[in-house]
Amino acid sequence: MLKLVSLSSGSCGNAAFVENGRTKLLVDAGTTLNYLGTALNDLGTRLEEIDAGLLTHEHGDHIKSAAALSRRFGIPVYGNEATLDALPATFQSADVRVFETGRTFEVGDLAIEAVPHSHDCSEPVGFIVCHEDRKIVIATDLGVVTPEVRAALTGADAIMLEANHDFKMLARSRYPAVLKKRISGEHGHLSNVAAGEILAMTASGKEQKVLLAHLSDENNDRHVALETIGEILSRKAVDSLKVRVAGRLAVSPAIIV
Ligand SMILES: [Zn+2]
Ligand SMILES: [Zn+2]
């Protein structure tokens, strides 16, 4: 059994909880510690029970309370070397540990692999977490789908995938042109259409539980994301996916596989 819950998703702060009943992980810690503690209490667990924090990249909406989490509770925080090098000085007294992107490592009885992403920071990654024959993939903050992400999504039982923006909403938004270009660029964020297309392309007919994540507050809407992706899936005759949306500062439904 593997369980995946988004505790918060989007520019307001990102954190996801993954466990198999014994080993408990946080992927990113981009909200306050108080928020994370309360969200975990809702799930019947506590911050001090977390075995490790994994960092996808050094942007503030992913690392906000990671150093404090480590210092206060002695929780190790894992990142690749480039990400660890880019962290602020607050991490100097934290228990930081390095992993190599593309190479499997273990925390407790979970096997983890960091998957390279395309995003505007040092060495962004997503994660594959495996236990026995179950596989969860977490892929947010990616401008385009890399071949490694595509391979990771294939055969996954549960997927947390970025669906950041709707093209029309982004084009109409009050964001400055340079920011719009960054968001929709190769090193920015994944659109609803790109998310739908990669889900359709990698679907195999086996049931996959999907949590759409990192939705923009300004340039997206949960109904628009679900509708856009639903249309792409039905056009490609894919009906094996159960798609839900992770909210901002809200605990998502638990995805259990
Ligand atoms: Zn980012
Ligand atoms: Zn982000």
mmCIF file with all atom_site columns, C-alpha atoms and ligand atoms in Angstrom, residues 57 59 61-62 119-121 141 182 189 214, ligand 1:
data_model
loop_
_atom_site.group_PDB
_atom_site.id
_atom_site.type_symbol
_atom_site.label_atom_id
_atom_site.label_alt_id
_atom_site.label_comp_id
_atom_site.label_asym_id
_atom_site.label_entity_id
_atom_site.label_seq_id
_atom_site.pdbx_PDB_ins_code
_atom_site.Cartn_x
_atom_site.Cartn_y
_atom_site.Cartn_z
_atom_site.occupancy
_atom_site.B_iso_or_equiv
_atom_site.pdbx_formal_charge
_atom_site.auth_seq_id
_atom_site.auth_comp_id
_atom_site.auth_asym_id
_atom_site.auth_atom_id
_atom_site.pdbx_PDB_model_num
ATOM   1  C  CA . HIS A 1 57  ? 14.043 22.323 -6.087  1.00 0.00 ? 57  HIS A CA 1
ATOM   2  C  CA . HIS A 1 59  ? 12.100 27.780 -4.996  1.00 0.00 ? 59  HIS A CA 1
ATOM   3  C  CA . ASP A 1 61  ? 7.132  27.757 -2.424  1.00 0.00 ? 61  ASP A CA 1
ATOM   4  C  CA . HIS A 1 62  ? 8.841  24.369 -1.934  1.00 0.00 ? 62  HIS A CA 1
ATOM   5  C  CA . HIS A 1 119 ? 12.308 24.370 -14.743 1.00 0.00 ? 119 HIS A CA 1
ATOM   6  C  CA . ASP A 1 120 ? 14.076 27.646 -13.987 1.00 0.00 ? 120 ASP A CA 1
ATOM   7  C  CA . CYS A 1 121 ? 16.325 26.624 -11.093 1.00 0.00 ? 121 CYS A CA 1
ATOM   8  C  CA . ASP A 1 141 ? 7.201  22.587 -11.701 1.00 0.00 ? 141 ASP A CA 1
ATOM   9  C  CA . ARG A 1 182 ? 8.388  32.489 -18.242 1.00 0.00 ? 182 ARG A CA 1
ATOM   10 C  CA . HIS A 1 189 ? 5.085  25.392 -15.686 1.00 0.00 ? 189 HIS A CA 1
ATOM   11 C  CA . HIS A 1 214 ? 0.248  23.408 -8.680  1.00 0.00 ? 214 HIS A CA 1
HETATM 12 ZN ZN . ZN  B 2 .   ? 9.422  26.254 -8.982  1.00 0.00 ? 1   ZN  B ZN 1
#
